[in-house]
PDB file of C-alpha atoms in Angstrom:
ATOM      1  CA  MET A   1      96.411 316.081 247.930  1.00  0.00           C
ATOM      2  CA  PHE A   2      93.400 315.408 246.871  1.00  0.00           C
ATOM      3  CA  SER A   3      91.783 312.122 247.063  1.00  0.00           C
ATOM      4  CA  ASP A   4      89.782 310.803 243.641  1.00  0.00           C
ATOM      5  CA  ASP A   5      86.603 311.829 245.825  1.00  0.00           C
ATOM      6  CA  LEU A   6      87.145 315.210 245.202  1.00  0.00           C
ATOM      7  CA  LYS A   7      88.373 316.666 241.175  1.00  0.00           C
ATOM      8  CA  LEU A   8      85.893 320.172 241.092  1.00  0.00           C
ATOM      9  CA  ILE A   9      86.735 322.932 242.863  1.00  0.00           C
ATOM     10  CA  VAL A  10      83.476 325.350 242.126  1.00  0.00           C
ATOM     11  CA  GLY A  11      83.385 329.401 243.048  1.00  0.00           C
ATOM     12  CA  LEU A  12      81.055 331.451 243.003  1.00  0.00           C
ATOM     13  CA  GLY A  13      81.336 335.499 241.199  1.00  0.00           C
ATOM     14  CA  ASN A  14      80.293 337.650 238.777  1.00  0.00           C
ATOM     15  CA  PRO A  15      82.904 338.365 236.056  1.00  0.00           C
ATOM     16  CA  GLY A  16      84.294 342.062 234.832  1.00  0.00           C
ATOM     17  CA  ALA A  17      86.920 344.477 236.531  1.00  0.00           C
ATOM     18  CA  GLU A  18      83.590 346.132 237.872  1.00  0.00           C
ATOM     19  CA  TYR A  19      82.298 342.826 240.804  1.00  0.00           C
ATOM     20  CA  HIS A  20      86.620 342.142 241.242  1.00  0.00           C
ATOM     21  CA  LYS A  21      86.416 341.631 244.726  1.00  0.00           C
ATOM     22  CA  THR A  22      83.595 342.370 245.821  1.00  0.00           C
ATOM     23  CA  ARG A  23      82.158 340.665 248.910  1.00  0.00           C
ATOM     24  CA  HIS A  24      79.712 338.512 246.377  1.00  0.00           C
ATOM     25  CA  ASN A  25      82.674 337.532 244.594  1.00  0.00           C
ATOM     26  CA  ILE A  26      85.047 336.309 247.338  1.00  0.00           C
ATOM     27  CA  GLY A  27      84.263 332.187 245.994  1.00  0.00           C
ATOM     28  CA  PHE A  28      86.777 333.680 242.692  1.00  0.00           C
ATOM     29  CA  MET A  29      89.063 334.819 245.350  1.00  0.00           C
ATOM     30  CA  VAL A  30      89.423 331.944 247.187  1.00  0.00           C
ATOM     31  CA  LEU A  31      90.185 329.734 243.849  1.00  0.00           C
ATOM     32  CA  GLU A  32      92.738 333.053 242.729  1.00  0.00           C
ATOM     33  CA  GLU A  33      94.246 332.251 246.048  1.00  0.00           C
ATOM     34  CA  ILE A  34      94.816 328.269 245.680  1.00  0.00           C
ATOM     35  CA  ALA A  35      95.602 328.721 241.259  1.00  0.00           C
ATOM     36  CA  ARG A  36      98.568 331.246 242.727  1.00  0.00           C
ATOM     37  CA  LYS A  37      99.444 328.973 245.360  1.00  0.00           C
ATOM     38  CA  ASN A  38      99.388 326.227 242.543  1.00  0.00           C
ATOM     39  CA  ASN A  39     101.096 327.569 239.321  1.00  0.00           C
ATOM     40  CA  CYS A  40      97.773 327.870 237.370  1.00  0.00           C
ATOM     41  CA  SER A  41      96.729 330.201 235.148  1.00  0.00           C
ATOM     42  CA  PHE A  42      92.561 330.262 234.311  1.00  0.00           C
ATOM     43  CA  ARG A  43      91.944 330.189 231.419  1.00  0.00           C
ATOM     44  CA  GLU A  44      88.377 330.712 229.347  1.00  0.00           C
ATOM     45  CA  SER A  45      86.065 327.259 228.421  1.00  0.00           C
ATOM     46  CA  LYS A  46      83.201 327.798 226.557  1.00  0.00           C
ATOM     47  CA  LYS A  47      82.157 325.170 226.408  1.00  0.00           C
ATOM     48  CA  LEU A  48      82.504 325.220 230.153  1.00  0.00           C
ATOM     49  CA  PHE A  49      80.632 328.901 230.493  1.00  0.00           C
ATOM     50  CA  GLY A  50      83.501 329.911 232.705  1.00  0.00           C
ATOM     51  CA  ARG A  51      86.731 329.964 233.080  1.00  0.00           C
ATOM     52  CA  THR A  52      89.021 326.986 234.229  1.00  0.00           C
ATOM     53  CA  CYS A  53      92.504 325.217 235.940  1.00  0.00           C
ATOM     54  CA  GLU A  54      94.107 323.222 236.663  1.00  0.00           C
ATOM     55  CA  TYR A  55      96.594 321.419 238.554  1.00  0.00           C
ATOM     56  CA  GLY A  56      98.259 317.892 239.623  1.00  0.00           C
ATOM     57  CA  SER A  57      98.386 314.879 237.693  1.00  0.00           C
ATOM     58  CA  GLY A  58      95.875 311.849 237.541  1.00  0.00           C
ATOM     59  CA  ILE A  59      93.935 310.955 240.171  1.00  0.00           C
ATOM     60  CA  GLU A  60      95.131 314.053 242.733  1.00  0.00           C
ATOM     61  CA  LYS A  61      93.970 315.929 239.423  1.00  0.00           C
ATOM     62  CA  THR A  62      92.240 318.601 240.346  1.00  0.00           C
ATOM     63  CA  ARG A  63      90.055 321.292 238.236  1.00  0.00           C
ATOM     64  CA  LEU A  64      89.492 324.498 239.606  1.00  0.00           C
ATOM     65  CA  LEU A  65      85.893 326.878 237.885  1.00  0.00           C
ATOM     66  CA  MET A  66      84.310 329.934 237.783  1.00  0.00           C
ATOM     67  CA  PRO A  67      81.652 330.397 236.007  1.00  0.00           C
ATOM     68  CA  ASN A  68      81.709 333.376 233.694  1.00  0.00           C
ATOM     69  CA  THR A  69      77.550 333.502 233.671  1.00  0.00           C
ATOM     70  CA  TYR A  70      76.898 335.307 236.727  1.00  0.00           C
ATOM     71  CA  MET A  71      75.623 334.581 239.526  1.00  0.00           C
ATOM     72  CA  ASN A  72      71.865 333.139 239.166  1.00  0.00           C
ATOM     73  CA  GLU A  73      72.769 330.745 235.953  1.00  0.00           C
ATOM     74  CA  SER A  74      75.565 329.433 237.672  1.00  0.00           C
ATOM     75  CA  GLY A  75      74.855 326.604 237.894  1.00  0.00           C
ATOM     76  CA  LYS A  76      74.998 326.322 233.687  1.00  0.00           C
ATOM     77  CA  SER A  77      78.478 326.350 234.342  1.00  0.00           C
ATOM     78  CA  VAL A  78      79.069 323.715 236.878  1.00  0.00           C
ATOM     79  CA  ARG A  79      76.311 321.093 235.385  1.00  0.00           C
ATOM     80  CA  SER A  80      77.953 321.426 231.693  1.00  0.00           C
ATOM     81  CA  ALA A  81      81.528 320.592 234.267  1.00  0.00           C
ATOM     82  CA  LYS A  82      80.498 317.500 235.376  1.00  0.00           C
ATOM     83  CA  ASP A  83      78.867 316.144 232.262  1.00  0.00           C
ATOM     84  CA  TRP A  84      82.905 317.004 231.065  1.00  0.00           C
ATOM     85  CA  PHE A  85      84.332 315.759 232.700  1.00  0.00           C
ATOM     86  CA  ASN A  86      82.150 313.128 233.601  1.00  0.00           C
ATOM     87  CA  PHE A  87      82.222 313.037 237.672  1.00  0.00           C
ATOM     88  CA  GLU A  88      79.377 312.647 240.529  1.00  0.00           C
ATOM     89  CA  ASN A  89      78.003 314.873 242.715  1.00  0.00           C
ATOM     90  CA  HIS A  90      79.797 314.262 245.445  1.00  0.00           C
ATOM     91  CA  GLN A  91      83.214 315.038 243.005  1.00  0.00           C
ATOM     92  CA  LEU A  92      82.714 318.749 243.530  1.00  0.00           C
ATOM     93  CA  ILE A  93      82.508 321.521 245.927  1.00  0.00           C
ATOM     94  CA  VAL A  94      81.220 324.617 245.999  1.00  0.00           C
ATOM     95  CA  LEU A  95      82.590 328.363 248.073  1.00  0.00           C
ATOM     96  CA  VAL A  96      79.976 330.848 248.296  1.00  0.00           C
ATOM     97  CA  ASP A  97      79.391 333.246 249.730  1.00  0.00           C
ATOM     98  CA  ASP A  98      76.809 334.339 253.090  1.00  0.00           C
ATOM     99  CA  MET A  99      75.902 337.703 254.055  1.00  0.00           C
ATOM    100  CA  ASP A 100      73.739 335.091 257.524  1.00  0.00           C
ATOM    101  CA  LEU A 101      76.851 334.255 258.119  1.00  0.00           C
ATOM    102  CA  PRO A 102      79.436 337.057 260.183  1.00  0.00           C
ATOM    103  CA  LEU A 103      83.408 337.839 258.943  1.00  0.00           C
ATOM    104  CA  GLY A 104      85.088 335.208 260.057  1.00  0.00           C
ATOM    105  CA  LYS A 105      82.325 332.389 260.487  1.00  0.00           C
ATOM    106  CA  ILE A 106      82.029 329.510 257.866  1.00  0.00           C
ATOM    107  CA  ARG A 107      80.043 327.206 257.363  1.00  0.00           C
ATOM    108  CA  VAL A 108      80.589 322.924 255.255  1.00  0.00           C
ATOM    109  CA  ARG A 109      77.841 321.396 254.489  1.00  0.00           C
ATOM    110  CA  SER A 110      76.917 317.959 252.228  1.00  0.00           C
ATOM    111  CA  LYS A 111      74.016 318.612 251.274  1.00  0.00           C
ATOM    112  CA  GLY A 112      71.017 321.198 252.181  1.00  0.00           C
ATOM    113  CA  SER A 113      68.920 323.647 249.726  1.00  0.00           C
ATOM    114  CA  SER A 114      69.632 327.226 248.569  1.00  0.00           C
ATOM    115  CA  GLY A 115      69.582 329.054 251.606  1.00  0.00           C
ATOM    116  CA  GLY A 116      67.849 332.271 249.050  1.00  0.00           C
ATOM    117  CA  HIS A 117      71.361 332.388 247.190  1.00  0.00           C
ATOM    118  CA  ASN A 118      70.939 332.648 243.985  1.00  0.00           C
ATOM    119  CA  GLY A 119      73.859 330.897 243.038  1.00  0.00           C
ATOM    120  CA  LEU A 120      73.323 327.867 245.423  1.00  0.00           C
ATOM    121  CA  LYS A 121      69.882 327.888 244.015  1.00  0.00           C
ATOM    122  CA  SER A 122      71.077 327.596 239.810  1.00  0.00           C
ATOM    123  CA  ILE A 123      73.163 325.020 240.948  1.00  0.00           C
ATOM    124  CA  ILE A 124      69.876 322.791 242.672  1.00  0.00           C
ATOM    125  CA  ASN A 125      68.077 323.127 239.558  1.00  0.00           C
ATOM    126  CA  HIS A 126      70.844 322.521 237.279  1.00  0.00           C
ATOM    127  CA  LEU A 127      71.719 319.546 239.446  1.00  0.00           C
ATOM    128  CA  GLY A 128      68.535 318.147 240.276  1.00  0.00           C
ATOM    129  CA  THR A 129      69.494 317.540 243.335  1.00  0.00           C
ATOM    130  CA  ALA A 130      71.088 320.007 246.473  1.00  0.00           C
ATOM    131  CA  GLU A 131      72.812 316.998 247.347  1.00  0.00           C
ATOM    132  CA  PHE A 132      76.697 318.397 246.571  1.00  0.00           C
ATOM    133  CA  LYS A 133      79.504 320.321 248.900  1.00  0.00           C
ATOM    134  CA  ARG A 134      79.180 323.984 249.758  1.00  0.00           C
ATOM    135  CA  LEU A 135      81.801 325.384 251.882  1.00  0.00           C
ATOM    136  CA  LYS A 136      79.502 329.041 253.009  1.00  0.00           C
ATOM    137  CA  ILE A 137      81.940 332.039 253.878  1.00  0.00           C
ATOM    138  CA  GLY A 138      80.721 334.596 255.830  1.00  0.00           C
ATOM    139  CA  ILE A 139      80.074 338.535 254.492  1.00  0.00           C
ATOM    140  CA  GLY A 140      78.567 339.890 257.637  1.00  0.00           C
ATOM    141  CA  PRO A 141      74.496 340.867 257.241  1.00  0.00           C
ATOM    142  CA  PRO A 142      74.237 344.760 255.524  1.00  0.00           C
ATOM    143  CA  SER A 143      72.711 345.741 258.380  1.00  0.00           C
ATOM    144  CA  ASP A 144      71.123 344.908 261.974  1.00  0.00           C
ATOM    145  CA  LEU A 145      68.009 346.044 261.904  1.00  0.00           C
ATOM    146  CA  GLN A 146      65.922 343.438 259.803  1.00  0.00           C
ATOM    147  CA  LYS A 147      63.858 346.627 258.160  1.00  0.00           C
ATOM    148  CA  GLU A 148      66.824 347.792 256.025  1.00  0.00           C
ATOM    149  CA  ARG A 149      68.424 344.829 255.447  1.00  0.00           C
ATOM    150  CA  LYS A 150      66.539 343.727 252.168  1.00  0.00           C
ATOM    151  CA  SER A 151      66.884 347.190 250.417  1.00  0.00           C
ATOM    152  CA  LYS A 152      71.119 347.621 251.003  1.00  0.00           C
ATOM    153  CA  THR A 153      71.315 343.935 250.163  1.00  0.00           C
ATOM    154  CA  VAL A 154      72.682 345.174 247.110  1.00  0.00           C
ATOM    155  CA  SER A 155      74.842 347.129 247.640  1.00  0.00           C
ATOM    156  CA  HIS A 156      76.626 345.336 250.163  1.00  0.00           C
ATOM    157  CA  VAL A 157      77.259 342.085 248.361  1.00  0.00           C
ATOM    158  CA  LEU A 158      78.727 343.913 245.290  1.00  0.00           C
ATOM    159  CA  GLY A 159      80.837 346.363 247.492  1.00  0.00           C
ATOM    160  CA  ARG A 160      83.285 345.905 248.679  1.00  0.00           C
ATOM    161  CA  PHE A 161      85.476 344.713 251.631  1.00  0.00           C
ATOM    162  CA  SER A 162      86.843 347.086 253.901  1.00  0.00           C
ATOM    163  CA  LYS A 163      91.258 347.152 254.820  1.00  0.00           C
ATOM    164  CA  GLU A 164      90.609 345.726 257.773  1.00  0.00           C
ATOM    165  CA  GLU A 165      87.545 343.233 257.243  1.00  0.00           C
ATOM    166  CA  PHE A 166      90.737 342.573 253.928  1.00  0.00           C
ATOM    167  CA  ILE A 167      93.172 341.608 256.656  1.00  0.00           C
ATOM    168  CA  LEU A 168      91.024 339.376 258.874  1.00  0.00           C
ATOM    169  CA  LEU A 169      88.999 337.633 255.024  1.00  0.00           C
ATOM    170  CA  ASN A 170      92.735 336.658 255.043  1.00  0.00           C
ATOM    171  CA  LEU A 171      92.984 334.830 257.673  1.00  0.00           C
ATOM    172  CA  ILE A 172      89.896 333.220 256.560  1.00  0.00           C
ATOM    173  CA  ILE A 173      91.329 332.527 253.212  1.00  0.00           C
ATOM    174  CA  GLN A 174      94.168 330.792 254.134  1.00  0.00           C
ATOM    175  CA  GLU A 175      92.224 328.735 256.633  1.00  0.00           C
ATOM    176  CA  ILE A 176      90.482 327.128 253.686  1.00  0.00           C
ATOM    177  CA  ILE A 177      92.927 326.224 251.322  1.00  0.00           C
ATOM    178  CA  SER A 178      94.423 324.979 254.243  1.00  0.00           C
ATOM    179  CA  CYS A 179      90.929 321.778 254.523  1.00  0.00           C
ATOM    180  CA  ILE A 180      91.241 322.099 250.705  1.00  0.00           C
ATOM    181  CA  ASP A 181      94.469 320.544 250.182  1.00  0.00           C
ATOM    182  CA  SER A 182      93.920 318.223 252.825  1.00  0.00           C
ATOM    183  CA  ILE A 183      90.411 316.440 252.430  1.00  0.00           C
ATOM    184  CA  THR A 184      90.235 312.640 251.713  1.00  0.00           C
ATOM    185  CA  SER A 185      87.102 310.011 251.041  1.00  0.00           C
ATOM    186  CA  ASN A 186      88.386 309.335 255.236  1.00  0.00           C
ATOM    187  CA  ASN A 187      88.440 312.671 257.306  1.00  0.00           C
ATOM    188  CA  TRP A 188      85.088 315.210 255.560  1.00  0.00           C
ATOM    189  CA  GLU A 189      83.311 315.036 258.647  1.00  0.00           C
ATOM    190  CA  LYS A 190      86.897 316.322 260.317  1.00  0.00           C
ATOM    191  CA  ILE A 191      87.541 319.141 258.005  1.00  0.00           C
ATOM    192  CA  THR A 192      83.032 320.036 258.420  1.00  0.00           C
ATOM    193  CA  THR A 193      84.216 320.202 262.517  1.00  0.00           C
ATOM    194  CA  ARG A 194      87.663 322.294 261.755  1.00  0.00           C
ATOM    195  CA  LEU A 195      86.046 324.809 259.291  1.00  0.00           C
ATOM    196  CA  ASN A 196      82.247 324.811 261.253  1.00  0.00           C
ATOM    197  CA  SER A 197      84.536 325.548 264.472  1.00  0.00           C
ATOM    198  CA  TYR A 198      86.909 327.939 262.768  1.00  0.00           C
ATOM    199  CA  LYS A 199      87.738 331.234 265.224  1.00  0.00           C
ATOM    200  CA  PRO A 200      90.355 333.604 263.361  1.00  0.00           C
ATOM    201  CA  GLU A 201      93.462 334.048 265.893  1.00  0.00           C
ATOM    202  CA  ILE A 202      92.922 337.176 266.694  1.00  0.00           C
ATOM    203  CA  SER A 203      97.257 337.943 267.620  1.00  0.00           C
ATOM    204  CA  SER A 204      97.404 336.991 263.951  1.00  0.00           C
ATOM    205  CA  LEU A 205      95.616 339.868 262.592  1.00  0.00           C
ATOM    206  CA  TYR A 206      98.584 341.983 264.084  1.00  0.00           C
ATOM    207  CA  GLU A 207     100.688 340.091 261.411  1.00  0.00           C
ATOM    208  CA  TYR A 208      99.343 341.999 258.445  1.00  0.00           C
ATOM    209  CA  GLU A 209      99.656 345.014 259.249  1.00  0.00           C
TER     210      GLU A 209
END
């Protein structure tokens, strides 16, 4: 279960059916799976500018937040939730896509720059600090050619995963959930090392076919 150090899990994405399960919405996808496993349903919260659900009780209660502000204004929702629930920055973790990482790779950090990601940039601006946990999930680059990356970025991040990519993605999501479920204030470094070194088992891919 969660310790009292982790209270809010934020998944970044864009609201609306047209963005459902696109690469940019991988943060939403992880939260939807966490909610499914814990039998909790998301509800709209106007004061938090997003959709939320919670599970657990007492000091182990955990809240999930999917901002509905669109990616570029994600920080507005995160700051509202932080203030409403009176959380500290170290009590939240943000799940976000990263096209500089290949699909299958995960990077976890306790702080850092936005790396050019508009969602992270907005959160940093609204919180006034870059010191918060973030879990970056690789979605792969739009092109191997640097000169083509910029022109193809939008269509790439707003595109959907292929059937083969989805098989790999399911393994990644389950690994992330397994690790997040076991985070405590004493094992953050151990969890970070596990996720940063994670490599999907090739043999496991055939179990999903």
